[in-house]
Short mmCIF file of C-alpha atoms and ligand atoms in Angstrom, two decimals:
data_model
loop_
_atom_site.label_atom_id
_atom_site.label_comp_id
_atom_site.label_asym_id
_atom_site.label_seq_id
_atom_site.Cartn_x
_atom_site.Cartn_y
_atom_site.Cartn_z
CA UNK A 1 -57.04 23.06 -37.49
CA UNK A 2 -54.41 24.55 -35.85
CA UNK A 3 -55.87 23.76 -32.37
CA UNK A 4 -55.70 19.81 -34.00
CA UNK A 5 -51.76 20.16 -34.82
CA UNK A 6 -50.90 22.15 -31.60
CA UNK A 7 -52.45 19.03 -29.63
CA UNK A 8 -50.97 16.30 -32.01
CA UNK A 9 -47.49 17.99 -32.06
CA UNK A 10 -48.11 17.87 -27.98
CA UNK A 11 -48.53 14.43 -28.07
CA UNK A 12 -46.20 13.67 -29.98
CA UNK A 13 -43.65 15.47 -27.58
CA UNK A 14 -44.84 13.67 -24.76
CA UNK A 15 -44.66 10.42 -26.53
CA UNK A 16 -40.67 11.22 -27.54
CA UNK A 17 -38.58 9.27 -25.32
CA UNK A 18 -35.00 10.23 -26.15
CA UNK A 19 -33.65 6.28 -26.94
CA UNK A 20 -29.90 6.91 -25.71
CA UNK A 21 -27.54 3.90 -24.27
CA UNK A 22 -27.47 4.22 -20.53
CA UNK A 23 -24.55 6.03 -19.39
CA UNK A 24 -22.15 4.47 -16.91
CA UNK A 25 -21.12 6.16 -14.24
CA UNK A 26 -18.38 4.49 -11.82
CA UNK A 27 -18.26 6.41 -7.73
CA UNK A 28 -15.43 6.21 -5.92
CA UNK A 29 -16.60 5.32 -2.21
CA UNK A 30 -17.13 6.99 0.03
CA UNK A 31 -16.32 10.52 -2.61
CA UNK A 32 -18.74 12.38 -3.58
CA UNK A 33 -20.46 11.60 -7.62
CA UNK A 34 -22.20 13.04 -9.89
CA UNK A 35 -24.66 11.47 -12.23
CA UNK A 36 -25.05 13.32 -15.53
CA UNK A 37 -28.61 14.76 -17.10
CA UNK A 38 -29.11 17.59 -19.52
CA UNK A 39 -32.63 18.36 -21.08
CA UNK A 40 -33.47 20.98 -23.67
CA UNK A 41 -34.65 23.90 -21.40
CA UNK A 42 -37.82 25.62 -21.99
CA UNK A 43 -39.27 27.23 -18.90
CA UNK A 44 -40.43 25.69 -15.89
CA UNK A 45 -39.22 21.88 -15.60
CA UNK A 46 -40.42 19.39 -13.25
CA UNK A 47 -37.32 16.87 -12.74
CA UNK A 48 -37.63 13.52 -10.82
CA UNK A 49 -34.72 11.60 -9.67
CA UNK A 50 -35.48 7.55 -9.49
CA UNK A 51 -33.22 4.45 -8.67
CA UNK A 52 -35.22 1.73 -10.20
CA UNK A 53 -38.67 3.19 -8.73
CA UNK A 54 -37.44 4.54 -5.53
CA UNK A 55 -37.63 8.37 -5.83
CA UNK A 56 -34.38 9.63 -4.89
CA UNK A 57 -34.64 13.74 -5.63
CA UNK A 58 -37.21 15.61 -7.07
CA UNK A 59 -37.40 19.95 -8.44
CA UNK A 60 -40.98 21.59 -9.44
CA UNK A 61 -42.11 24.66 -8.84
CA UNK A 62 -38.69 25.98 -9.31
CA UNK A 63 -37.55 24.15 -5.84
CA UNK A 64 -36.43 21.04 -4.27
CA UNK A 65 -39.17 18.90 -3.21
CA UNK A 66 -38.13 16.27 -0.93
CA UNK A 67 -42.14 14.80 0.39
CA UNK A 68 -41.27 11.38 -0.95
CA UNK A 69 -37.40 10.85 -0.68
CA UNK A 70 -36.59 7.28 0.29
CA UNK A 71 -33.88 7.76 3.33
CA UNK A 72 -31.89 5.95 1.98
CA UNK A 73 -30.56 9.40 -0.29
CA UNK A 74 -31.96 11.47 2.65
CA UNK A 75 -29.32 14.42 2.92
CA UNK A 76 -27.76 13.28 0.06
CA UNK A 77 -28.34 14.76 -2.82
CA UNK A 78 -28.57 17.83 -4.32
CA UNK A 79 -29.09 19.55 -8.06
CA UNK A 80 -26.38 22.43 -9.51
CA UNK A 81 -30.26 24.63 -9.25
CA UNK A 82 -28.60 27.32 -10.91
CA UNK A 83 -28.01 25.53 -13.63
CA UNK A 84 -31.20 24.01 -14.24
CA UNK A 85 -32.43 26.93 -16.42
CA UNK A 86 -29.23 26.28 -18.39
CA UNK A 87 -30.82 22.63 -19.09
CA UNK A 88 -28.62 21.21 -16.19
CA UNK A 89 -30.10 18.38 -14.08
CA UNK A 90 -27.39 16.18 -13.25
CA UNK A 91 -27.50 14.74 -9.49
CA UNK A 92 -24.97 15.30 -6.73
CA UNK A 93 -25.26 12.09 -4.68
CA UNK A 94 -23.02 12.95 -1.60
CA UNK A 95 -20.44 10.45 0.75
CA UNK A 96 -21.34 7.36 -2.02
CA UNK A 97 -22.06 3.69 -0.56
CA UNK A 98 -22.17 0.30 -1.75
CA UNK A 99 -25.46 0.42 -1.65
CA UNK A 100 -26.03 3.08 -4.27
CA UNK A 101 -24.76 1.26 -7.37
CA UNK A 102 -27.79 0.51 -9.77
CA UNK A 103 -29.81 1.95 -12.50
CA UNK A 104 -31.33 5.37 -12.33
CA UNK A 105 -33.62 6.91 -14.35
CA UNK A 106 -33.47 10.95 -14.71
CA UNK A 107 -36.67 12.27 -15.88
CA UNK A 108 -37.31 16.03 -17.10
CA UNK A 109 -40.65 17.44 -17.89
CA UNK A 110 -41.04 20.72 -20.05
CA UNK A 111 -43.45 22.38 -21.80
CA UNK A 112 -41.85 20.72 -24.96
CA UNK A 113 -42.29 17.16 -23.89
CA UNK A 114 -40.55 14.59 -21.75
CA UNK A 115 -37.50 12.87 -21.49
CA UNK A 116 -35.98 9.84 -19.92
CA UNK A 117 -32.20 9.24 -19.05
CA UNK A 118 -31.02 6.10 -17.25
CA UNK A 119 -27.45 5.87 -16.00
CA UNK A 120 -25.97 2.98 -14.79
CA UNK A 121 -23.94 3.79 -11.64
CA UNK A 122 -20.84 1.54 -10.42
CA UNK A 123 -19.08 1.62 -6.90
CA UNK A 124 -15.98 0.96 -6.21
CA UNK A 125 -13.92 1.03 -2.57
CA UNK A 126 -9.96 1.40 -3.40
CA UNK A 127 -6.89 -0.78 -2.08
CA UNK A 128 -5.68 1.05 0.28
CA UNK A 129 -3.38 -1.45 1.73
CA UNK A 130 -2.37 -5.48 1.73
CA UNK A 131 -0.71 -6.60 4.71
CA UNK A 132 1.28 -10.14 4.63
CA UNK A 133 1.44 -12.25 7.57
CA UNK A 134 3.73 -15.40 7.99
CA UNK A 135 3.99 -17.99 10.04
CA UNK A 136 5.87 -21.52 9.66
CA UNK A 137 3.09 -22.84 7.50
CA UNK A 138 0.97 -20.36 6.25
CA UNK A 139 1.17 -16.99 4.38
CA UNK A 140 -1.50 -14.61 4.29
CA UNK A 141 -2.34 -12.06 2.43
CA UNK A 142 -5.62 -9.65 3.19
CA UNK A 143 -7.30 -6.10 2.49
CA UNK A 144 -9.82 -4.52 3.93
CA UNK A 145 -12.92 -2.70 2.96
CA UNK A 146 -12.72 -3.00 -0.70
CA UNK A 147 -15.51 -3.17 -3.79
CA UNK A 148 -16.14 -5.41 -5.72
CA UNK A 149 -13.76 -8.31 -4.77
CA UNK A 150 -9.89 -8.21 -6.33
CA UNK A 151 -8.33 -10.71 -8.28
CA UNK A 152 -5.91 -12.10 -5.70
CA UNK A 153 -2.64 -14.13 -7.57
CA UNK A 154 0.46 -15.83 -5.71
CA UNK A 155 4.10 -16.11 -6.88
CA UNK A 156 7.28 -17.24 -5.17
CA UNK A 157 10.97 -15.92 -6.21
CA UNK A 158 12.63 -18.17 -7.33
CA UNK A 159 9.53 -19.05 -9.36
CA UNK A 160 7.48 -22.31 -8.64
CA UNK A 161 4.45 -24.10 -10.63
CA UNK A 162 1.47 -22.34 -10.36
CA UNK A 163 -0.14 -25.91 -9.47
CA UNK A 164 1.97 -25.85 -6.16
CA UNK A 165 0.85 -22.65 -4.96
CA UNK A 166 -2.27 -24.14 -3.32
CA UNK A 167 -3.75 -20.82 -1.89
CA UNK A 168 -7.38 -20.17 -0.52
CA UNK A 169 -9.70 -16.85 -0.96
CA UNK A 170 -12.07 -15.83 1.59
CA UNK A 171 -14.28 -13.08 2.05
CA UNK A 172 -16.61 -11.31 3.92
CA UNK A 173 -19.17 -8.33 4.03
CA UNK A 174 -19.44 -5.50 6.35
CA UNK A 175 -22.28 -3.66 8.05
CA UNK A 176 -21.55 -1.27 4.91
CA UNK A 177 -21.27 -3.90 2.16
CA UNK A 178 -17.41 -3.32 2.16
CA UNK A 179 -14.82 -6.77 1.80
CA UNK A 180 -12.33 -7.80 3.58
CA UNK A 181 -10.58 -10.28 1.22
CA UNK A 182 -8.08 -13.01 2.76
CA UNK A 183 -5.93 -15.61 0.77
CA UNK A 184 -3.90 -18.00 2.43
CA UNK A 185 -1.13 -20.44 1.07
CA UNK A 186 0.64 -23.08 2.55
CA UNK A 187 4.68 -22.74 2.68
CA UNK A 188 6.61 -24.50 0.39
CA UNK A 189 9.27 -27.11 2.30
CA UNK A 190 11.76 -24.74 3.41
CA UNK A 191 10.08 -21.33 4.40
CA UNK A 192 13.70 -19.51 3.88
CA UNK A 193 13.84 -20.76 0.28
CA UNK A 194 11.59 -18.47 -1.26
CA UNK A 195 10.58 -14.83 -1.34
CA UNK A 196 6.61 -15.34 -1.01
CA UNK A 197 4.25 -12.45 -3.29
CA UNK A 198 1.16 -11.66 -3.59
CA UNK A 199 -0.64 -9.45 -5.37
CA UNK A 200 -4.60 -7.67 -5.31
CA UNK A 201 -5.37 -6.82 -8.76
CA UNK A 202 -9.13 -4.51 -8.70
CA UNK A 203 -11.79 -5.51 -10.83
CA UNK A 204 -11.45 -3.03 -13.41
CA UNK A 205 -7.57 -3.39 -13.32
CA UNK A 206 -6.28 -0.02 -12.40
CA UNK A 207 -5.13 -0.83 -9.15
CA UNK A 208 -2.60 -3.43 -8.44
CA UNK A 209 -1.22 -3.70 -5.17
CA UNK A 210 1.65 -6.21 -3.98
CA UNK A 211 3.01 -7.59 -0.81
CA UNK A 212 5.76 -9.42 -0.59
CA UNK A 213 8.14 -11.48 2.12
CA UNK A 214 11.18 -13.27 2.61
CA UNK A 215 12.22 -14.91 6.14
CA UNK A 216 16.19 -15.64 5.66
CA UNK A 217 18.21 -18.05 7.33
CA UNK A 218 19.52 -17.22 10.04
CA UNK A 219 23.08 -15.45 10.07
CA UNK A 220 25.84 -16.16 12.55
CA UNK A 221 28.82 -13.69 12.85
CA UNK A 222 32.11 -13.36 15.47
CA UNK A 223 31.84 -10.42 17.41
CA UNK A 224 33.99 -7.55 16.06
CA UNK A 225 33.24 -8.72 12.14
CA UNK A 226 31.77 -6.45 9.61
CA UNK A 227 28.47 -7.94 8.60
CA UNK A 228 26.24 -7.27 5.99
CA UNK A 229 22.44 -7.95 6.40
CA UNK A 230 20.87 -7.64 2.63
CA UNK A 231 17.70 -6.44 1.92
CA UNK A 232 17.72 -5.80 -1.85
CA UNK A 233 13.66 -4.42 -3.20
CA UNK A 234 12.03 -7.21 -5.83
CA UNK A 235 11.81 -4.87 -9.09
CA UNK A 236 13.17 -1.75 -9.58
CA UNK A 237 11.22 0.77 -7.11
CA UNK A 238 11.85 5.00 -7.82
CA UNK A 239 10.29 6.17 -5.29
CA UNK A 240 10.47 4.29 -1.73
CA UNK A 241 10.89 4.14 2.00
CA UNK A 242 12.64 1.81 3.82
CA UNK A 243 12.82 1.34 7.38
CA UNK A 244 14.97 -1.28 9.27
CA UNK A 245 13.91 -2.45 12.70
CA UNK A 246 15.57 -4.60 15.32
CA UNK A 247 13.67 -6.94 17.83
CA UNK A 248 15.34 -8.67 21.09
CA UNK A 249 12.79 -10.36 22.58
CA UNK A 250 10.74 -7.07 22.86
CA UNK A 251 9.22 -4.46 21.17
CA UNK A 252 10.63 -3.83 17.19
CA UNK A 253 13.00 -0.36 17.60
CA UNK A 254 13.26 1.46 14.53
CA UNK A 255 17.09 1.57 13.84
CA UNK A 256 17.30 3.76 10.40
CA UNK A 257 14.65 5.00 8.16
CA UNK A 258 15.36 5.93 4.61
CA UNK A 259 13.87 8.23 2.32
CA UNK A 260 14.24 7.71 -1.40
CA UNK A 261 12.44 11.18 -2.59
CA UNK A 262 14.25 13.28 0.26
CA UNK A 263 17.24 11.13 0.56
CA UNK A 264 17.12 11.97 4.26
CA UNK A 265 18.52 8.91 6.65
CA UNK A 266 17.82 8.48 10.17
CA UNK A 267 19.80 6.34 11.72
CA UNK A 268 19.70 5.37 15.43
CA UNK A 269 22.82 3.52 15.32
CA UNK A 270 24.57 6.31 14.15
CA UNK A 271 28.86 4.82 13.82
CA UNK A 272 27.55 1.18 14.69
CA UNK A 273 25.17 0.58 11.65
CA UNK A 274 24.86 2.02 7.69
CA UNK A 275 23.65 1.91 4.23
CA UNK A 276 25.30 2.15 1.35
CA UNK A 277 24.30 5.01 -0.59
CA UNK A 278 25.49 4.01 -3.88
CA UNK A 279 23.47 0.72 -3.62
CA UNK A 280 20.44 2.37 -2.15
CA UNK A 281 20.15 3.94 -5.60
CA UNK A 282 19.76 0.77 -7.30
CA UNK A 283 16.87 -0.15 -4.71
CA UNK A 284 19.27 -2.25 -2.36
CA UNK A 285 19.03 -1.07 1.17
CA UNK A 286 21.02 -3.76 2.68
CA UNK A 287 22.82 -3.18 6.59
CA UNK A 288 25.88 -2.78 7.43
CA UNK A 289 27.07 -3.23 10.40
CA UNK A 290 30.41 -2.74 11.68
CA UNK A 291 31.63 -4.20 14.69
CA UNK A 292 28.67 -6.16 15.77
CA UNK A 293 28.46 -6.46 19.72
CA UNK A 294 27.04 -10.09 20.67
CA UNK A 295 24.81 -8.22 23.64
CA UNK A 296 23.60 -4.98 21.52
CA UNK A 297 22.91 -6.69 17.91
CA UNK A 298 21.97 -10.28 18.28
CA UNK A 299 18.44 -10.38 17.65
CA UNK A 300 15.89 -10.49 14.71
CA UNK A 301 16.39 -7.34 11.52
CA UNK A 302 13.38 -7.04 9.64
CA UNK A 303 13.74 -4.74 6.37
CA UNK A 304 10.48 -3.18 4.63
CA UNK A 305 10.68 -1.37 1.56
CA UNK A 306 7.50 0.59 0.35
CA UNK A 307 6.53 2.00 -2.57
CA UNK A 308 3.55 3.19 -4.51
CA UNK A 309 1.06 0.55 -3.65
CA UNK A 310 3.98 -2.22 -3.12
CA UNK A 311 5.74 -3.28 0.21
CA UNK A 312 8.73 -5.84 0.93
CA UNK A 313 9.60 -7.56 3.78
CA UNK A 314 13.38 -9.38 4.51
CA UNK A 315 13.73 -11.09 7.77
CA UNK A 316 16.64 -11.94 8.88
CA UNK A 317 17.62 -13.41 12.85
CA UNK A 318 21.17 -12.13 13.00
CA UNK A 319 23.11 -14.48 15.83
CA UNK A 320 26.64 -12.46 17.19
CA UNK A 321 28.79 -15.19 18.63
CA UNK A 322 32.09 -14.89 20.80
CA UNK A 323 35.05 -14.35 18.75
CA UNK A 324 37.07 -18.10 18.67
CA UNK A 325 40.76 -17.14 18.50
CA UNK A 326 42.10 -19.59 16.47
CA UNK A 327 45.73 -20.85 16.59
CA UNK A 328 46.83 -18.57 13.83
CA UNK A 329 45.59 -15.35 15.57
CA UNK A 330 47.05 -16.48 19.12
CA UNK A 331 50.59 -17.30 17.63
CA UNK A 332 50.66 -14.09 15.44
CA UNK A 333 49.29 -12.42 18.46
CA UNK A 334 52.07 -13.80 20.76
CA UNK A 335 54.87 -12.73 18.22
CA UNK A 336 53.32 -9.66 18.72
CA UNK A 337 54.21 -9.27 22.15
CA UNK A 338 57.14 -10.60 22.37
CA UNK A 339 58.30 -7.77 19.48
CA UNK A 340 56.37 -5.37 21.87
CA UNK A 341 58.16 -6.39 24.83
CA UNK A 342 61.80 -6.52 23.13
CA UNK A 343 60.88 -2.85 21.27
CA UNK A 344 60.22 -1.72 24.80
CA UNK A 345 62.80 -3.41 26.30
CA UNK A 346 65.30 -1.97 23.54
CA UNK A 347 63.43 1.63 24.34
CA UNK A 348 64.09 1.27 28.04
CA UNK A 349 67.56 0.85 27.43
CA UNK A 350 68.10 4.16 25.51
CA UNK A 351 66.19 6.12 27.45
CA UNK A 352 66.83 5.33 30.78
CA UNK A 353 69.60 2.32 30.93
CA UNK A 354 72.15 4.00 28.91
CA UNK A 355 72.18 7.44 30.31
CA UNK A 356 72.83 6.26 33.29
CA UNK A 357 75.66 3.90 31.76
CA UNK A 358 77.16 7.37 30.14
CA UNK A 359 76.47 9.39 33.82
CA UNK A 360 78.59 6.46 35.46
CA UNK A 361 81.21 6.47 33.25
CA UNK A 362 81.13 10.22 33.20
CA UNK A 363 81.51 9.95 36.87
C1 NAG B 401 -22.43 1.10 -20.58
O1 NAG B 401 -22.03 -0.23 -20.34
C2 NAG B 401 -22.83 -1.19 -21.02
C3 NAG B 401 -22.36 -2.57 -20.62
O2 NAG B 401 -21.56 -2.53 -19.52
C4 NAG B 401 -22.67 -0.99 -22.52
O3 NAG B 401 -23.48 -1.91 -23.21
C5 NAG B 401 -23.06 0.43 -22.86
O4 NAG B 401 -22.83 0.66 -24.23
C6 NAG B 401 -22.27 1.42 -22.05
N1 NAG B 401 -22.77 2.75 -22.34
C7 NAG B 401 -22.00 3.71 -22.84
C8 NAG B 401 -22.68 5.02 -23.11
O5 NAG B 401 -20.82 3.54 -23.08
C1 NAG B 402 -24.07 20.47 -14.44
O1 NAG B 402 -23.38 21.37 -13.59
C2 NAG B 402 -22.38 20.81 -12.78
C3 NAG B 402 -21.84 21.88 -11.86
O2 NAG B 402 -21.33 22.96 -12.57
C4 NAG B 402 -21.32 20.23 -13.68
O3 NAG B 402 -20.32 19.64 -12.90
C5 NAG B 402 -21.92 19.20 -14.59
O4 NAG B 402 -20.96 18.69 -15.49
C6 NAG B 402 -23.06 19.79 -15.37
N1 NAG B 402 -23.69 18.72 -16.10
C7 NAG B 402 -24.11 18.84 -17.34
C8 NAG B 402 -24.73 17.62 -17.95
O5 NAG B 402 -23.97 19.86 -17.96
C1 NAG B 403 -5.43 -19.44 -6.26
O1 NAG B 403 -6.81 -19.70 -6.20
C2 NAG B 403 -7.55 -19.18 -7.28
C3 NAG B 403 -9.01 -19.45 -7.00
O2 NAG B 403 -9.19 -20.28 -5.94
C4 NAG B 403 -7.08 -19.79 -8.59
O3 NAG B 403 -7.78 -19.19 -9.67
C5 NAG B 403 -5.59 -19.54 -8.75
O4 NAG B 403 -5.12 -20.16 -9.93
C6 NAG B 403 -4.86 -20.09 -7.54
N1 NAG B 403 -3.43 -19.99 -7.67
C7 NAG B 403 -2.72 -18.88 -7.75
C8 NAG B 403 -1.26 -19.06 -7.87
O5 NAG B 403 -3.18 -17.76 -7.71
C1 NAG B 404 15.72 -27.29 4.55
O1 NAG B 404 15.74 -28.27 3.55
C2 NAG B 404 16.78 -29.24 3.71
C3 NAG B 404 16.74 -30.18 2.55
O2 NAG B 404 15.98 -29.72 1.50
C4 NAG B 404 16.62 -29.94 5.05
O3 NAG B 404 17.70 -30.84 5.25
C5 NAG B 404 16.61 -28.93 6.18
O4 NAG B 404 16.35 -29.55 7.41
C6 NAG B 404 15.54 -27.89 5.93
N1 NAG B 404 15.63 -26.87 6.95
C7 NAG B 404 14.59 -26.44 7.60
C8 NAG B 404 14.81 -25.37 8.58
O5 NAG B 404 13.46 -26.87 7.39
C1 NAG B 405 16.25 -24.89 0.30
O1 NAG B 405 17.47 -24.18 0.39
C2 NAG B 405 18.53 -24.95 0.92
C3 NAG B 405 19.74 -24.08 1.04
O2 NAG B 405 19.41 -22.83 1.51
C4 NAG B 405 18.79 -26.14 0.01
O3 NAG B 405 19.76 -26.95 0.59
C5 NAG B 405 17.51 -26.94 -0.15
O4 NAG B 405 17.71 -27.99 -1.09
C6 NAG B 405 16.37 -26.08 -0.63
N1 NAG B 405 15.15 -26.84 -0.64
C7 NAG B 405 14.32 -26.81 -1.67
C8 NAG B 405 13.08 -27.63 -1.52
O5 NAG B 405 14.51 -26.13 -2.66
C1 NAG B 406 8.73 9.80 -7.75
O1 NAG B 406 8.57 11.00 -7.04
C2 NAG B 406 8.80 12.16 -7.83
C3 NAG B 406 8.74 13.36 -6.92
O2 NAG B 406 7.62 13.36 -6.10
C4 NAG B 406 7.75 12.22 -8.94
O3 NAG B 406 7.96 13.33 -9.75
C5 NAG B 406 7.88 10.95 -9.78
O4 NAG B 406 6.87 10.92 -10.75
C6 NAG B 406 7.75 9.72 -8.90
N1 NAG B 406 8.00 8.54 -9.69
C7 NAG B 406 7.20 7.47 -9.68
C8 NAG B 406 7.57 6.34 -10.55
O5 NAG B 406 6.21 7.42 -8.96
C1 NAG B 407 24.16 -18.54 18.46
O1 NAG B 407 25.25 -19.34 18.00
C2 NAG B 407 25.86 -20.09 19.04
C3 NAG B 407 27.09 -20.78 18.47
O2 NAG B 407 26.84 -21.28 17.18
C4 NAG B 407 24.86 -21.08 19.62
O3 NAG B 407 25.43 -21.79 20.67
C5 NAG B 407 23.66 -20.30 20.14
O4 NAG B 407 22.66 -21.18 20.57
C6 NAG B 407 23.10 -19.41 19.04
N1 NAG B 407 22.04 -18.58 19.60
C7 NAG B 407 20.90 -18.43 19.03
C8 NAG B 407 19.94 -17.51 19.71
O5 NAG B 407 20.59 -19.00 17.99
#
């Protein structure tokens, strides 16, 4: 009899499959993850590891047996083994890949019965940067190695009908399963009329990352002119960097870098060049420059303010032309001569003419 009820109760153990949901589990790539399993411990326990039926880790005799890992996991995983007496048999699946997302299925054996726990694991590669690329037609936006593909939106400043922003997504796999996303959109009439953004929103909506671009018109000042070359950041930014670079034909030279957190400036053109700091504040990093030289500062200024996961671009070709006198200047400059030459004239004669006068008479 009691023979009979230890064997039923047995089977009925073994027959007990714990019904839970799956779990879901979502890996950063390429981190490190770990899937979750806990089983009621009661001595030795045999614990297999599966991913749909590929065995990816398995423990018995109180050790790791790895005879029929797939290679795919080879190296890869390991248990917390000193926790497994605790009832601990959650996986550590090591440098995660595209490849690993799926169902698995964590089975525990005891002397109390079995149990089966599937977890559903999701990948994901972050945004780690969108770079925007412009040319007189086209604007392009793209990211690179990234799961599972981004939402991808466009916008101009001022805004313009969503039906006009004709824009086209491409994509394509790696050796590792990672995207590189690429939208393109053709410029609206004027390319200086608008500030052009873009923006990568991930799947599950906790990244967002925006690029955005503006290619002014042109600016022409006189030589000797204060000019101001704005560069103001789309929304209000807290922390950010800004960096303004000047091109002539060449290679970009960083001219002044700006640090929002430190509030350190470097400035190359230290006495020629400067921000306000006031306006910096208020996310407007605009250039001033004071007596622009036609040879040194004609040439193109390109502005880029980053922030957390955002970057702005403001291009601007900046064209220094000879100062025109005009008639005004050259009459009010002759006036000023002539009162130079009669105030010298007038100082001649005290200093030297009349002395001489008084020495004669004296004589
Ligand atoms: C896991 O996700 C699936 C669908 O995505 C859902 O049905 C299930 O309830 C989730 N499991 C848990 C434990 O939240
Ligand atoms: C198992 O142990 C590891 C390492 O201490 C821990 O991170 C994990 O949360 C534990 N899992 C369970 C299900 O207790
Ligand atoms: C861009 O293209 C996508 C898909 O092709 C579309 O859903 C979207 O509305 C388009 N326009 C904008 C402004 O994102
Ligand atoms: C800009 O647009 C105006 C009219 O909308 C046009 O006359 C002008 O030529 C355009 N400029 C450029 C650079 O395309
Ligand atoms: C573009 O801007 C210029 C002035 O900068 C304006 O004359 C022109 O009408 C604008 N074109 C469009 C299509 O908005
Ligand atoms: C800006 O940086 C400071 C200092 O690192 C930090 O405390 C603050 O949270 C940041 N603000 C934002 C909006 O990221
Ligand atoms: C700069 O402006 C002058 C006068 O308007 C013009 O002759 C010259 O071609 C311009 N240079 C450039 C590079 O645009």
């Amino acid at each position: 009899m009691i023979t009979l009820l230890i064997i039923l109760e047995k089977l009925l153990l073994t027959n007990t499959k714990v019904l839970l949901p799956d779990a879901n589990v979502t890996c950063i790539i390429p981190d490190d993850c770990i899937l979750p399993c806990s089983f009621r411990p009661t001595g030795t326990v045999v614990i297999h590891w599966y991913k749909q039926q590929i065995p990816v880790h398995s423990y018995y005799y109180n050790k790791d047996q790895f005879g029929l890992q797939n290679k795919h996991f080879s190296g890869r995983t390991c248990l917390f083994n000193s926790h497994i007496p605790h009832g601990n048999a959650s996986l550590l699946l090591r440098r995660v890949k595209v490849q690993d997302k799926g169902r698995y299925k964590c089975y525990t054996s005891t002397r109390k019965g079995n149990q089966e726990i599937f977890i559903n694991l999701e990948v994901k590669a972050l945004i780690q940067s969108v770079i925007m690329e412009m040319t007189d037609e086209m604007v392009t936006c793209s990211s690179h190695n990234i799961y599972p593909v981004p939402q991808v939106t466009w916008a101009t400043d001022p805004p313009s009908a969503q039906k006009t922003l004709e824009n086209s997504t491409i994509k394509s796999t790696d050796h590792k399963g990672l995207l590189t996303v690429e939208s393109t959109l053709r410029i609206l009439g004027n390319l200086s009329n608008y500030t052009y953004i873009c923006s990568f929103i991930a799947a599950d909506k906790t990244q967002v990352w925006t690029a955005s671009r503006k290619n002014r018109e042109g600016i022409t000042q006189e030589e000797g002119h204060a000019l101001t070359i704005p560069c103001i950041a789309p929304h209000n930014l807290q922390n950010f960097s800004l960096t303004w670079t000047f091109t002539l034909s060449t290679e970009p030279t960083v001219i002044l870098r700006y640090d929002s957190k430190t509030r350190h400036t470097f400035n190359l053109w230290e006495g020629q060049a400067e921000l306000d700091q006031d306006l910096l504040l208020l996310g407007d990093g605009s250039l001033l420059l004071h007596k622009p030289d036609i040879e040194e500062h004609s040439g193109t200024y390109t502005c880029t303010i980053s922030g957390l996961q955002s970057r702005h671009i403001v291009q601007t070709k900046v064209n220094i032309t000879v100062a025109s006198i005009s008639e005004d200047e050259q009459s009010v400059q002759r006036s000023w001569w002539s009162t130079a030459a009669s105030a010298a004239f007038f100082l001649f004669t005290i200093t030297v003419a009349l002395p001489q006068c008084v020495r004669q008479r004296g004589m």
